[in-house]
Coordinates of C-alpha atoms and ligand atoms in Angstrom, one line a residue:
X27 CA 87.8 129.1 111.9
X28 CA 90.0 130.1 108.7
X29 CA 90.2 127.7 105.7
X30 CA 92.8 125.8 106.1
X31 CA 95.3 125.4 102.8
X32 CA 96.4 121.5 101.6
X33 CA 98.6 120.6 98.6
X34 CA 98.5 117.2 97.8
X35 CA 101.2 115.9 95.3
X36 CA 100.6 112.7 93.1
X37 CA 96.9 113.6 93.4
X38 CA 96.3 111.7 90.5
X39 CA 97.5 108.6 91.7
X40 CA 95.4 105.9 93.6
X41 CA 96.2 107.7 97.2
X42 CA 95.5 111.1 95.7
X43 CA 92.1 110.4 94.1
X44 CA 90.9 108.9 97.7
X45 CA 92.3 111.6 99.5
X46 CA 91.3 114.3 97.8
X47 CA 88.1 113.1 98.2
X48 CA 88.3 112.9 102.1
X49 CA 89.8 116.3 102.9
X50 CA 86.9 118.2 101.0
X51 CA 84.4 116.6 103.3
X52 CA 86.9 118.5 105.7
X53 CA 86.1 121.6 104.4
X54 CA 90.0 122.4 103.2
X55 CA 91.1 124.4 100.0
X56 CA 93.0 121.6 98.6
X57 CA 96.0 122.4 95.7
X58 CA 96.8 119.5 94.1
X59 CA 99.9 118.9 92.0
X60 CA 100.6 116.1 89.8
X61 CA 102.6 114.9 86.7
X62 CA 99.2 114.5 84.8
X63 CA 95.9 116.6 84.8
X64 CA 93.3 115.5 87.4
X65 CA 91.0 113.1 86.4
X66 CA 86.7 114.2 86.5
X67 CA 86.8 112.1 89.6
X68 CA 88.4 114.9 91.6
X69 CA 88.6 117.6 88.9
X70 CA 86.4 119.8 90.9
X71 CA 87.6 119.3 94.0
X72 CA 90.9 121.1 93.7
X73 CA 90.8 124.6 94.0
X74 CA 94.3 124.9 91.9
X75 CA 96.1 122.1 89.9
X76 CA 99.8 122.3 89.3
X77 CA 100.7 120.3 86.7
X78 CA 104.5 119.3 85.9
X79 CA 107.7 117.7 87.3
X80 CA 108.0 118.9 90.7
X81 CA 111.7 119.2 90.9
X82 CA 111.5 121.4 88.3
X83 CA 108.7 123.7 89.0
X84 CA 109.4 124.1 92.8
X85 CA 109.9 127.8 92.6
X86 CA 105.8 127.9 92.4
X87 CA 105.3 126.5 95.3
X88 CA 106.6 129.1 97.4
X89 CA 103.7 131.4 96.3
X90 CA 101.7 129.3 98.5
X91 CA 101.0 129.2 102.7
X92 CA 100.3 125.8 102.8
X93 CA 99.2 124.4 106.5
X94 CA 99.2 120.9 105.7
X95 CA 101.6 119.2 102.6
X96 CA 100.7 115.8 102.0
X97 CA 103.5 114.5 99.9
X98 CA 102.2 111.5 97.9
X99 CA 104.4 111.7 94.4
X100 CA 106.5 109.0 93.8
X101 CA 107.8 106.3 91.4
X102 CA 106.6 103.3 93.0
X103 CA 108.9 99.8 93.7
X104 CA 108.7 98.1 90.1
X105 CA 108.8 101.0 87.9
X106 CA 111.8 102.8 90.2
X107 CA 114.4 99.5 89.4
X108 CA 113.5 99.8 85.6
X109 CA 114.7 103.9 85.9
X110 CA 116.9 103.9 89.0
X111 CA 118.1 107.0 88.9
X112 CA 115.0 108.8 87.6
X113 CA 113.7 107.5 90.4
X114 CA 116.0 109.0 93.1
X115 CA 115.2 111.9 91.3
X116 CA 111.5 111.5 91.5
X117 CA 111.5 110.3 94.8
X118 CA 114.3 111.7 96.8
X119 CA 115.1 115.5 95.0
X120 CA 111.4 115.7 95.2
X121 CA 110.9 115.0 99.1
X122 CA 113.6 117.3 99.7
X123 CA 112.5 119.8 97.9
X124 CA 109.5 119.9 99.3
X125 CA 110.8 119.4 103.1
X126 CA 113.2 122.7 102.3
X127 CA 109.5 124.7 101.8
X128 CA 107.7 123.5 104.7
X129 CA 110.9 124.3 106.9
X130 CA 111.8 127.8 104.8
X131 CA 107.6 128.4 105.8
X132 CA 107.4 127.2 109.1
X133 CA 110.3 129.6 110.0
X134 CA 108.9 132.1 108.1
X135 CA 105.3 132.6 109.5
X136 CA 106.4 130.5 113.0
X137 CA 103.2 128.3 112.5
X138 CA 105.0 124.5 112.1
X139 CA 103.9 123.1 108.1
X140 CA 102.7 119.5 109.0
X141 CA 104.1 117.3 106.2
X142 CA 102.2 113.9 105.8
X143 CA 104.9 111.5 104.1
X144 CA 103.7 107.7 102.7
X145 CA 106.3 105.4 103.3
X146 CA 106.4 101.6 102.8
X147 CA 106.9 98.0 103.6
X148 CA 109.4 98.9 100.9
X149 CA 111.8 100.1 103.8
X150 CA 112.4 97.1 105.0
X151 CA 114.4 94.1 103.5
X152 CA 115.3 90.4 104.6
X153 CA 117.7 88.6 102.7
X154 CA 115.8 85.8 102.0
X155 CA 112.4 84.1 102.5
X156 CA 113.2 81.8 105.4
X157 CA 114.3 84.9 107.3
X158 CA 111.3 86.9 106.4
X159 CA 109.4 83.6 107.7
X160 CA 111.1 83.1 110.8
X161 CA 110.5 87.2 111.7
X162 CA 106.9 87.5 111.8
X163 CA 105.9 90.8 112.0
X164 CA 108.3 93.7 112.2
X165 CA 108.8 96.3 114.5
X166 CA 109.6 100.3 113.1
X167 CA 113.4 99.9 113.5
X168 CA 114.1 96.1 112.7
X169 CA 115.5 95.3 109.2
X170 CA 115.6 99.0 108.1
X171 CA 117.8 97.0 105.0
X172 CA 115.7 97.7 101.6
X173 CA 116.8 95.6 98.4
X174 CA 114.9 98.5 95.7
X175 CA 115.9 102.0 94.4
X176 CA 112.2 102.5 96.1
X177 CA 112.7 100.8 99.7
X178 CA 116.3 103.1 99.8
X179 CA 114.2 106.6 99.0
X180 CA 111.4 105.9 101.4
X181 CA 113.6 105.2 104.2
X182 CA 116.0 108.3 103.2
X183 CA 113.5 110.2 103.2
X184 CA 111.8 109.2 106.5
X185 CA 115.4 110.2 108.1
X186 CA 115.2 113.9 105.9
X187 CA 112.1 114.0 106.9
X188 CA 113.2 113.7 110.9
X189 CA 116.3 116.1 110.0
X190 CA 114.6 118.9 108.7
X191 CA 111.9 118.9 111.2
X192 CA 114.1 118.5 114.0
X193 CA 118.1 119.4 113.5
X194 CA 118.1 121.5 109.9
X195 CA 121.4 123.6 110.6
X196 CA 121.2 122.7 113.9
X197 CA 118.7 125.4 114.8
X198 CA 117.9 123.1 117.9
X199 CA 121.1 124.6 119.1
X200 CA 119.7 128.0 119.4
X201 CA 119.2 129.3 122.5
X202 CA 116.0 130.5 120.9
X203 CA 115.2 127.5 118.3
X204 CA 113.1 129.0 115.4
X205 CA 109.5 126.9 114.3
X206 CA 110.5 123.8 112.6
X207 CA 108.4 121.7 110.5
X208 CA 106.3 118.9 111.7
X209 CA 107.2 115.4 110.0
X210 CA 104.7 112.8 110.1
X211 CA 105.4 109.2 108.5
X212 CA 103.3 106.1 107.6
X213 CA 104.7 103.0 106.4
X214 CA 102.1 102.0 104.3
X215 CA 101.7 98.1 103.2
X216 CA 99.9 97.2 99.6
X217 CA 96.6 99.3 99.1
X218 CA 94.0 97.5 97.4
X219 CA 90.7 99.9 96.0
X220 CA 88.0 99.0 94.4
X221 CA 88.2 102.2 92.4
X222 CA 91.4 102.2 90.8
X223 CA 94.2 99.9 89.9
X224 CA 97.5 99.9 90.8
X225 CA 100.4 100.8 88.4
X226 CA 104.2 100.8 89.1
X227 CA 104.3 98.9 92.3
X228 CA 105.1 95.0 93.2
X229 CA 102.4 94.5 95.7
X230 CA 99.9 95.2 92.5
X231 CA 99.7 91.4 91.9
X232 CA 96.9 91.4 94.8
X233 CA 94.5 94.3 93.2
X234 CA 95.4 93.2 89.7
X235 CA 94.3 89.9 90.3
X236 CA 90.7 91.0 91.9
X237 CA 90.4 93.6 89.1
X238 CA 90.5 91.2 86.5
X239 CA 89.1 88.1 88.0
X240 CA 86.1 90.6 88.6
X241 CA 86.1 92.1 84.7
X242 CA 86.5 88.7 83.3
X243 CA 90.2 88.3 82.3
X244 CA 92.9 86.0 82.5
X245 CA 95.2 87.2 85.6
X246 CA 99.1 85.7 85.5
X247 CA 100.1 86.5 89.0
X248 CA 104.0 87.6 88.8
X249 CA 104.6 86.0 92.4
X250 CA 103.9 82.4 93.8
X251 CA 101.4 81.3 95.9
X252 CA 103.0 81.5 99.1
X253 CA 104.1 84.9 98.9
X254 CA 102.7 86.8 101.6
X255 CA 102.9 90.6 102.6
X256 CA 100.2 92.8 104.4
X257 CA 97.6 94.7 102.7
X258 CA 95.4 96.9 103.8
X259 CA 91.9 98.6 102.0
X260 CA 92.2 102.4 100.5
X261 CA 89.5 103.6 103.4
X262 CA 92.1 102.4 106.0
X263 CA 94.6 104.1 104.4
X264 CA 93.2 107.1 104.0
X265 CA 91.5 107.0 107.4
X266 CA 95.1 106.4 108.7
X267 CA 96.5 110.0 106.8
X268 CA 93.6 112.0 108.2
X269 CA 94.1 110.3 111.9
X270 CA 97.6 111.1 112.2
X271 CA 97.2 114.8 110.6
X272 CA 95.0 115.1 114.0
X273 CA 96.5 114.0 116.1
X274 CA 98.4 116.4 118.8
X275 CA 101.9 116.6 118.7
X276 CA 102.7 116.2 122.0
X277 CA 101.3 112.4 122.1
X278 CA 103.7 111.4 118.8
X279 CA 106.4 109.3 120.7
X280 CA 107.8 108.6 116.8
X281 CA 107.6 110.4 113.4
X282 CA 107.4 107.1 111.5
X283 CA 104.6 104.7 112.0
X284 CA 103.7 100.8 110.9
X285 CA 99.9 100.4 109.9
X286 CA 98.7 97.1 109.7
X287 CA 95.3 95.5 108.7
X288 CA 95.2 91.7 107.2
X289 CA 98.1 89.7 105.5
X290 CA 97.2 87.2 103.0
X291 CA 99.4 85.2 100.4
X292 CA 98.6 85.2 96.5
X293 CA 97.3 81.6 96.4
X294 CA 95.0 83.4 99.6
X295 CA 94.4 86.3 97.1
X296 CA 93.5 83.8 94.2
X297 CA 91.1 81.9 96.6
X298 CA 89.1 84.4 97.7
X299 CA 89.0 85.8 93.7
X300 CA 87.3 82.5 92.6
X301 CA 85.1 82.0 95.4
X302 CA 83.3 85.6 94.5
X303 CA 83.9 84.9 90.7
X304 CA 84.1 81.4 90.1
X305 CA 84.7 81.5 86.1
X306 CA 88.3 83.4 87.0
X307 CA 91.6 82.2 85.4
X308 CA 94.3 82.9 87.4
X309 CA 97.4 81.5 87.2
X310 CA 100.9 81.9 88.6
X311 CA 103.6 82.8 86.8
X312 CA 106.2 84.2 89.3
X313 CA 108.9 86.8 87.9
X314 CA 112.2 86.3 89.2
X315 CA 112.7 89.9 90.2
X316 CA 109.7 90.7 91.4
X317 CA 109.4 87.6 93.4
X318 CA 113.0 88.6 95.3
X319 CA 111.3 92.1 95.5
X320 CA 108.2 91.0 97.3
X321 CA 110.4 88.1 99.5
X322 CA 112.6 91.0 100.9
X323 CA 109.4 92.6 102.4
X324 CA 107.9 91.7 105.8
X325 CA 104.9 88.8 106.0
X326 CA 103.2 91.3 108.8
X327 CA 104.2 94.3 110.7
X328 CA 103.6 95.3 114.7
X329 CA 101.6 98.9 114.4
X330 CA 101.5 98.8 118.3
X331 CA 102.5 102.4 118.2
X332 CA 100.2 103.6 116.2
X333 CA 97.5 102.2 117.9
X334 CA 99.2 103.3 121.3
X335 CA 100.4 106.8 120.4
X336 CA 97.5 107.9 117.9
X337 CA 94.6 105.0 118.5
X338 CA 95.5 103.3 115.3
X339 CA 93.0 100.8 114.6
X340 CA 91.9 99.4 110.6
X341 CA 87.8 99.2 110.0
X342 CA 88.5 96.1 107.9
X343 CA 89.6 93.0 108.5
X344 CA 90.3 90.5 105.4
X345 CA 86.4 89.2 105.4
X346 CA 84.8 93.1 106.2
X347 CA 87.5 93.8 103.5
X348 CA 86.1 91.5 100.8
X349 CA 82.6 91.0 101.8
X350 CA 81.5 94.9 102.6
X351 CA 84.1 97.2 100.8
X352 CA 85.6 95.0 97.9
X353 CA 82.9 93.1 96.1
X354 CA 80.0 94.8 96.7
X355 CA 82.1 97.7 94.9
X356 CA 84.2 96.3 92.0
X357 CA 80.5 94.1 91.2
X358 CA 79.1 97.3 90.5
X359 CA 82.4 98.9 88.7
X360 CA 82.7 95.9 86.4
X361 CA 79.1 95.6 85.5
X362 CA 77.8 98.8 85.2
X363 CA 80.4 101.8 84.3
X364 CA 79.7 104.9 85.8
X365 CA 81.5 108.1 87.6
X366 CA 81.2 107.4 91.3
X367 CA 83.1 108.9 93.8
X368 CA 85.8 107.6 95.8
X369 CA 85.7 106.1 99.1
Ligands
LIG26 C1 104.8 99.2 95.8 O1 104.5 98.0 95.6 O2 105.8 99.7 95.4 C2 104.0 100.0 96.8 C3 104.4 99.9 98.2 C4 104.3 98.6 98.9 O3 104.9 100.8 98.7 N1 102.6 99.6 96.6

């Protein structure tokens, strides 16, 4: 069997690193492209790193036949309302961009580009906390309203996504439609790793406040303790891109997907910090902004489809998360430094 060819943008980010990781076990020649240079982590993994603003350097891309495109650059929630428009830019120019390639290629060589697109909680939005209460957990299409510049990209981009693999110019018309791209979404909730932190985003409080109650530092949390959103650990995340890359077309009833894995609130978070280090200071100092952020996304979402369509199903609850993945892992990051690899 041939080689199969991945890029992977925003490689460098906490997605990317674990990723990158996985798909070389798969044998794939992975390009990665990023904003920054790879870290050692993943440095030799890549067989080609494009660095640089991917808007911008587009044009390169075209050299390439990639089979899969995992699209994983963005500004995330809390950085994206500081610089709205850069964000748009970021987020929405860049998606395009990239969908124009797969469908230009998939045309091209008739062999459909699969493009694996991270979406978010961030797509949905409740007006206030009582109604996000009262709903529960959230099906694909209910309150599709997002409140951030970030929540407004993902879920425009989910719908370009759709579009360009399935009415582009309205080659669907044709009595003999060319290959069109294959669009695949996941609407991921917060990611916690014991590997990396988090930076840009508004479900950070809950990795931030495990990184530093395990390193030892003071941790303000920037929402209360009753805020509550899903999370989910990297491995199920990443176990979740590589299960939907595989599986067959034809049993996809959707193109955009809820995962879900355990939901806890902050004062849940904090809890479960001092019970593994008892010594931790955390405290709660909710920001205004991010607190209306984090109140407009769902307390749990329905991933019935998933599991239905694909056999969606997380290896970690909240207690396998903390007791066999989290601790044993951040115990040994924060004592001892070294270069392990991501899992
Ligand atoms: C963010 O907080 O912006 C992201 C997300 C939930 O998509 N982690």
């Amino acid at each position: 069997m041939s080689e199969k060819s991945v890029l992977v943008t925003g490689a460098c980010g906490e997605i990317g690193q674990a990723l990158v990781q996985s798909l070389t076990k798969r044998g794939f020649r992975i390009v990665t492209a990023d904003l920054a240079p790879l870290p050692e982590t993943i440095k030799s993994l890549s067989a080609e790193h494009i660095q640089g603003d991917l808007v911008n350097r587009i044009k390169i891309f075209y050299d390439y036949d990639f089979d899969i495109i995992f699209h994983l650059a963005a500004s995330l929630s809390s950085k994206a309302e500081v610089a709205t428009e850069e964000a748009h830019r970021i987020n929405v120019e860049g998606t395009m961009q990239l969908l124009m390639l797969a469908a230009y290629k998939s045309e091209k060589l008739q062999k459909p580009v699969k493009f694996l697109f991270p979406s978010s909680i961030a797509a949905y939005g409740f007006p206030d906390r009582d109604t996000k209460q009262a709903a529960g957990n959230v099906k694909e299409d209910e309150w599709n309203n997002p409140h951030t510049m970030y929540g407004c990209n993902k879920l425009y981009c989910e719908k370009l996504g759709v579009y360009y693999s399935r009415f582009y110019g309205q080659r669907h018309l044709d009595p003999n439609p060319p290959t069109m791209l294959d669009f695949r979404a996941i609407r991921f909730p917060g990611l916690v790793s014991a590997f990396t932190v988090p930076s840009g985003g508004t479900s950070d409080y809950g990795p931030e406040m495990l990184h530093s109650a395990a390193a030892g530092k003071p941790y303000a949390c920037f929402v209360d303790a009753g805020t509550r959103i899903p999370f989910m650990a990297m491995p199920d995340a990443i176990k979740s891109l590589l299960m939907l890359m595989d599986a067959p077309r034809k049993s996809l009833t959707s193109q955009v997907y809820n995962i879900a894995s355990f939901s806890l609130n902050a004062g849940e978070f904090r809890q479960r910090a001092l019970a593994a280090f008892p010594s931790a200071q955390i405290t709660f100092e909710p920001n205004p902004r991010r607190q209306g952020i984090v109140d407009s996304w769902p307390e749990d979402v329905d991933d019935s489809l998933a599991r239905k369509d694909w056999g969606w199903k997380p290896d970690y609850d909240v207690d396998k998360f903390f007791n066999e993945y989290f601790l044993p892992e951040i115990k040994k990051r924060y004592q001892k430094p070294s270069t392990r690899t991501i899992e």
